[in-house]
Amino acid sequence: RKEVEQDPGPFNVPEGATVAFNCTYSNSASQSFFWYRQDCRKEPKLLMSVYSSGNEDGRFTAQLNRASQYISLLIRDSKLSDSATYLCVVNMAGTGANNLFFGTGTRLTVIP
Amino acid sequence: EPEVTQTPSHQVTQMGQEVILRCVPISNHLYFYWYRQILGQKVEFLVSFYNNEISEKSEIFDDQFSVERPDGSNFTLKIRSTKLEDSAMYFCASSGEGAYEQYFGPGTRLTVT
């Protein structure tokens, strides 16, 4: 059983489009949730933390549904620079530290 | 903006050799981590380190691996006898007190031949 599951894509969208990514996690006691982006052969970069009430940062909106163990990321008005792999990341409750578990990522390509 | 740094960016070694990967976490951070990513696969947790000791380690982090904070700034990962399957990108990350957000370094690409 995978701790974090994501649709691998690829998602190919035109500039200006709205795109949504979804993710499910297996451990109902998980406490922290994040979206990272990863460019090819680069490190994961924190995009945003995901809070229970949902949160927005500019064109990006993240939602958390604890009952369904589901996390989403919405990107509005896509830019060419948004092309990357988006990683759903969850910490595992019950561990002593903040160990993160990563999904395999969803690849996004924004087309001119 | 403070960053995690890692050296070297690329390390090529022969099977059976020892390697040490180096990281300088963000200066006021207290939690340190190593992750690895085999090409084409997901990022995997290896080990976390706090207060000069290992907090947690994964099944991947066997007796071949060790971590150390030899001074106030560096955090190292040692692989004692490298295997072909150790070839991967190794990322160091750090987080501050009470903060769950982890910031990653640029990685060291390890190639075992």
GROMACS .gro file of C-alpha atoms in nm:
model
  225
    1ARG     CA    1   0.000   0.000   0.000
    2LYS     CA    2   0.142   0.335  -0.101
    3GLU     CA    3   0.154   0.602   0.167
    4VAL     CA    4   0.084   0.880  -0.082
    5GLU     CA    5  -0.079   0.832  -0.420
    6GLN     CA    6  -0.096   1.076  -0.707
    7ASP     CA    7  -0.202   1.063  -1.069
    8PRO     CA    8   0.135   1.074  -1.252
    9GLY     CA    9  -0.012   1.262  -1.548
   10PRO     CA   10   0.122   1.407  -1.766
   11PHE     CA   11  -0.106   1.706  -1.772
   12ASN     CA   12  -0.054   1.921  -2.081
   13VAL     CA   13  -0.246   2.248  -2.057
   14PRO     CA   14  -0.241   2.575  -2.251
   15GLU     CA   15  -0.119   2.896  -2.091
   16GLY     CA   16  -0.393   3.059  -1.889
   17ALA     CA   17  -0.572   2.734  -1.812
   18THR     CA   18  -0.676   2.617  -1.468
   19VAL     CA   19  -0.547   2.276  -1.364
   20ALA     CA   20  -0.612   2.065  -1.054
   21PHE     CA   21  -0.407   1.788  -0.900
   22ASN     CA   22  -0.528   1.537  -0.645
   23CYS     CA   23  -0.358   1.317  -0.393
   24THR     CA   24  -0.466   1.061  -0.134
   25TYR     CA   25  -0.274   0.946   0.171
   26SER     CA   26  -0.304   0.626   0.371
   27ASN     CA   27  -0.231   0.726   0.730
   28SER     CA   28  -0.537   0.890   0.885
   29ALA     CA   29  -0.328   1.025   1.173
   30SER     CA   30  -0.097   1.228   0.947
   31GLN     CA   31  -0.068   1.585   1.063
   32SER     CA   32   0.124   1.788   0.807
   33PHE     CA   33   0.066   1.817   0.436
   34PHE     CA   34   0.256   1.996   0.164
   35TRP     CA   35   0.289   2.053  -0.205
   36TYR     CA   36   0.640   2.072  -0.342
   37ARG     CA   37   0.745   2.129  -0.701
   38GLN     CA   38   1.041   1.961  -0.861
   39ASP     CA   39   1.205   2.066  -1.183
   40CYS     CA   40   1.394   1.807  -1.383
   41ARG     CA   41   1.700   1.681  -1.190
   42LYS     CA   42   1.657   1.950  -0.924
   43GLU     CA   43   1.565   1.945  -0.559
   44PRO     CA   44   1.205   1.955  -0.433
   45LYS     CA   45   1.107   2.313  -0.355
   46LEU     CA   46   0.833   2.388  -0.105
   47LEU     CA   47   0.536   2.537  -0.285
   48MET     CA   48   0.294   2.557   0.004
   49SER     CA   49   0.182   2.390   0.323
   50VAL     CA   50  -0.177   2.267   0.327
   51TYR     CA   51  -0.398   2.362   0.618
   52SER     CA   52  -0.728   2.213   0.728
   53SER     CA   53  -0.916   2.527   0.637
   54GLY     CA   54  -0.760   2.540   0.293
   55ASN     CA   55  -0.518   2.808   0.187
   56GLU     CA   56  -0.434   3.023  -0.108
   57ASP     CA   57  -0.110   3.177  -0.229
   58GLY     CA   58  -0.159   3.388  -0.538
   59ARG     CA   59  -0.264   3.160  -0.822
   60PHE     CA   60  -0.230   2.847  -0.609
   61THR     CA   61  -0.500   2.704  -0.382
   62ALA     CA   62  -0.459   2.397  -0.165
   63GLN     CA   63  -0.736   2.201   0.004
   64LEU     CA   64  -0.732   1.923   0.261
   65ASN     CA   65  -1.014   1.679   0.330
   66ARG     CA   66  -0.919   1.478   0.636
   67ALA     CA   67  -1.229   1.260   0.627
   68SER     CA   68  -1.146   1.142   0.276
   69GLN     CA   69  -0.767   1.163   0.327
   70TYR     CA   70  -0.746   1.374   0.017
   71ILE     CA   71  -0.538   1.676  -0.076
   72SER     CA   72  -0.573   1.896  -0.381
   73LEU     CA   73  -0.382   2.172  -0.556
   74LEU     CA   74  -0.544   2.416  -0.797
   75ILE     CA   75  -0.336   2.634  -1.026
   76ARG     CA   76  -0.515   2.920  -1.196
   77ASP     CA   77  -0.395   3.115  -1.499
   78SER     CA   78  -0.113   2.869  -1.573
   79LYS     CA   79   0.223   3.014  -1.679
   80LEU     CA   80   0.494   2.847  -1.882
   81SER     CA   81   0.711   2.862  -1.568
   82ASP     CA   82   0.461   2.639  -1.386
   83SER     CA   83   0.583   2.343  -1.594
   84ALA     CA   84   0.729   2.102  -1.339
   85THR     CA   85   0.646   1.790  -1.140
   86TYR     CA   86   0.419   1.858  -0.843
   87LEU     CA   87   0.482   1.642  -0.539
   88CYS     CA   88   0.221   1.567  -0.275
   89VAL     CA   89   0.401   1.524   0.057
   90VAL     CA   90   0.274   1.404   0.394
   91ASN     CA   91   0.440   1.351   0.727
   92MET     CA   92   0.378   1.020   0.894
   93ALA     CA   93   0.209   1.047   1.231
   94GLY     CA   94   0.353   0.837   1.506
   95THR     CA   95   0.710   0.893   1.405
   96GLY     CA   96   0.941   1.080   1.634
   97ALA     CA   97   1.038   1.344   1.382
   98ASN     CA   98   0.891   1.515   1.082
   99ASN     CA   99   0.974   1.248   0.829
  100LEU     CA  100   0.815   1.321   0.497
  101PHE     CA  101   0.662   1.075   0.256
  102PHE     CA  102   0.644   1.176  -0.106
  103GLY     CA  103   0.407   1.084  -0.383
  104THR     CA  104   0.553   0.995  -0.719
  105GLY     CA  105   0.452   1.336  -0.850
  106THR     CA  106   0.225   1.472  -1.120
  107ARG     CA  107   0.397   1.613  -1.425
  108LEU     CA  108   0.259   1.939  -1.564
  109THR     CA  109   0.353   2.093  -1.897
  110VAL     CA  110   0.211   2.434  -1.982
  111ILE     CA  111   0.202   2.487  -2.356
  112PRO     CA  112   0.231   2.830  -2.523
  113GLU     CA  113   1.740   3.396   0.156
  114PRO     CA  114   1.917   3.122   0.353
  115GLU     CA  115   1.971   2.797   0.167
  116VAL     CA  116   2.081   2.442   0.231
  117THR     CA  117   2.402   2.369   0.044
  118GLN     CA  118   2.551   2.034  -0.052
  119THR     CA  119   2.886   1.916  -0.181
  120PRO     CA  120   2.989   1.766  -0.411
  121SER     CA  121   2.724   1.813  -0.677
  122HIS     CA  122   2.829   1.489  -0.844
  123GLN     CA  123   3.032   1.200  -0.704
  124VAL     CA  124   3.146   0.900  -0.904
  125THR     CA  125   3.282   0.606  -0.708
  126GLN     CA  126   3.361   0.241  -0.755
  127MET     CA  127   3.156  -0.031  -0.593
  128GLY     CA  128   3.285  -0.111  -0.244
  129GLN     CA  129   3.434   0.233  -0.185
  130GLU     CA  130   3.332   0.467   0.095
  131VAL     CA  131   3.175   0.803   0.017
  132ILE     CA  132   3.092   1.100   0.234
  133LEU     CA  133   2.826   1.344   0.122
  134ARG     CA  134   2.829   1.684   0.284
  135CYS     CA  135   2.555   1.928   0.370
  136VAL     CA  136   2.537   2.267   0.537
  137PRO     CA  137   2.183   2.313   0.670
  138ILE     CA  138   2.020   2.651   0.718
  139SER     CA  139   2.203   2.808   1.012
  140ASN     CA  140   1.927   2.835   1.274
  141HIS     CA  141   1.762   2.504   1.188
  142LEU     CA  142   1.769   2.220   1.436
  143TYR     CA  143   1.633   1.919   1.245
  144PHE     CA  144   1.830   1.763   0.966
  145TYR     CA  145   1.736   1.495   0.715
  146TRP     CA  146   1.869   1.287   0.430
  147TYR     CA  147   1.653   1.166   0.145
  148ARG     CA  148   1.737   0.989  -0.175
  149GLN     CA  149   1.578   0.974  -0.518
  150ILE     CA  150   1.667   0.698  -0.759
  151LEU     CA  151   1.634   0.820  -1.117
  152GLY     CA  152   1.271   0.812  -1.226
  153GLN     CA  153   1.142   0.722  -0.881
  154LYS     CA  154   0.998   0.909  -0.584
  155VAL     CA  155   1.190   1.083  -0.311
  156GLU     CA  156   1.248   0.845  -0.017
  157PHE     CA  157   1.322   0.927   0.346
  158LEU     CA  158   1.650   0.790   0.485
  159VAL     CA  159   1.715   0.944   0.825
  160SER     CA  160   1.636   1.235   1.053
  161PHE     CA  161   1.872   1.387   1.307
  162TYR     CA  162   1.809   1.611   1.605
  163ASN     CA  163   2.011   1.709   1.909
  164ASN     CA  164   2.313   1.518   1.785
  165GLU     CA  165   2.140   1.188   1.746
  166ILE     CA  166   1.929   0.997   1.497
  167SER     CA  167   1.557   1.054   1.556
  168GLU     CA  168   1.424   0.815   1.299
  169LYS     CA  169   1.554   0.603   1.014
  170SER     CA  170   1.396   0.407   0.734
  171GLU     CA  171   1.457   0.049   0.627
  172ILE     CA  172   1.688   0.181   0.355
  173PHE     CA  173   1.923   0.325   0.618
  174ASP     CA  174   2.104   0.002   0.707
  175ASP     CA  175   2.444  -0.053   0.868
  176GLN     CA  176   2.620   0.073   0.556
  177PHE     CA  177   2.494   0.424   0.628
  178SER     CA  178   2.586   0.666   0.902
  179VAL     CA  179   2.533   1.034   0.971
  180GLU     CA  180   2.733   1.281   1.167
  181ARG     CA  181   2.735   1.646   1.262
  182PRO     CA  182   3.111   1.690   1.302
  183ASP     CA  183   3.094   2.062   1.382
  184GLY     CA  184   2.838   2.339   1.419
  185SER     CA  185   2.761   2.369   1.054
  186ASN     CA  186   2.815   2.047   0.859
  187PHE     CA  187   2.593   1.741   0.843
  188THR     CA  188   2.733   1.438   0.663
  189LEU     CA  189   2.607   1.110   0.521
  190LYS     CA  190   2.859   0.829   0.492
  191ILE     CA  191   2.809   0.516   0.287
  192ARG     CA  192   3.070   0.264   0.396
  193SER     CA  193   3.080   0.021   0.106
  194THR     CA  194   2.886   0.145  -0.190
  195LYS     CA  195   2.672  -0.082  -0.405
  196LEU     CA  196   2.547  -0.025  -0.758
  197GLU     CA  197   2.195   0.025  -0.622
  198ASP     CA  198   2.316   0.318  -0.411
  199SER     CA  199   2.333   0.524  -0.730
  200ALA     CA  200   2.082   0.804  -0.676
  201MET     CA  201   2.040   1.172  -0.600
  202TYR     CA  202   2.088   1.235  -0.229
  203PHE     CA  203   1.912   1.537  -0.082
  204CYS     CA  204   1.980   1.698   0.251
  205ALA     CA  205   1.700   1.897   0.416
  206SER     CA  206   1.656   2.099   0.732
  207SER     CA  207   1.374   2.247   0.936
  208GLY     CA  208   1.350   2.481   1.230
  209GLU     CA  209   1.220   2.427   1.583
  210GLY     CA  210   0.848   2.359   1.573
  211ALA     CA  211   0.842   2.394   1.196
  212TYR     CA  212   0.735   2.105   0.982
  213GLU     CA  213   0.840   2.271   0.660
  214GLN     CA  214   1.160   2.123   0.526
  215TYR     CA  215   1.395   2.297   0.288
  216PHE     CA  216   1.603   2.090   0.054
  217GLY     CA  217   1.955   2.133  -0.075
  218PRO     CA  218   2.039   2.097  -0.445
  219GLY     CA  219   2.145   1.735  -0.401
  220THR     CA  220   2.449   1.521  -0.469
  221ARG     CA  221   2.426   1.285  -0.762
  222LEU     CA  222   2.604   0.964  -0.662
  223THR     CA  223   2.706   0.726  -0.938
  224VAL     CA  224   2.845   0.389  -0.834
  225THR     CA  225   3.026   0.200  -1.109
   0.00000   0.00000   0.00000
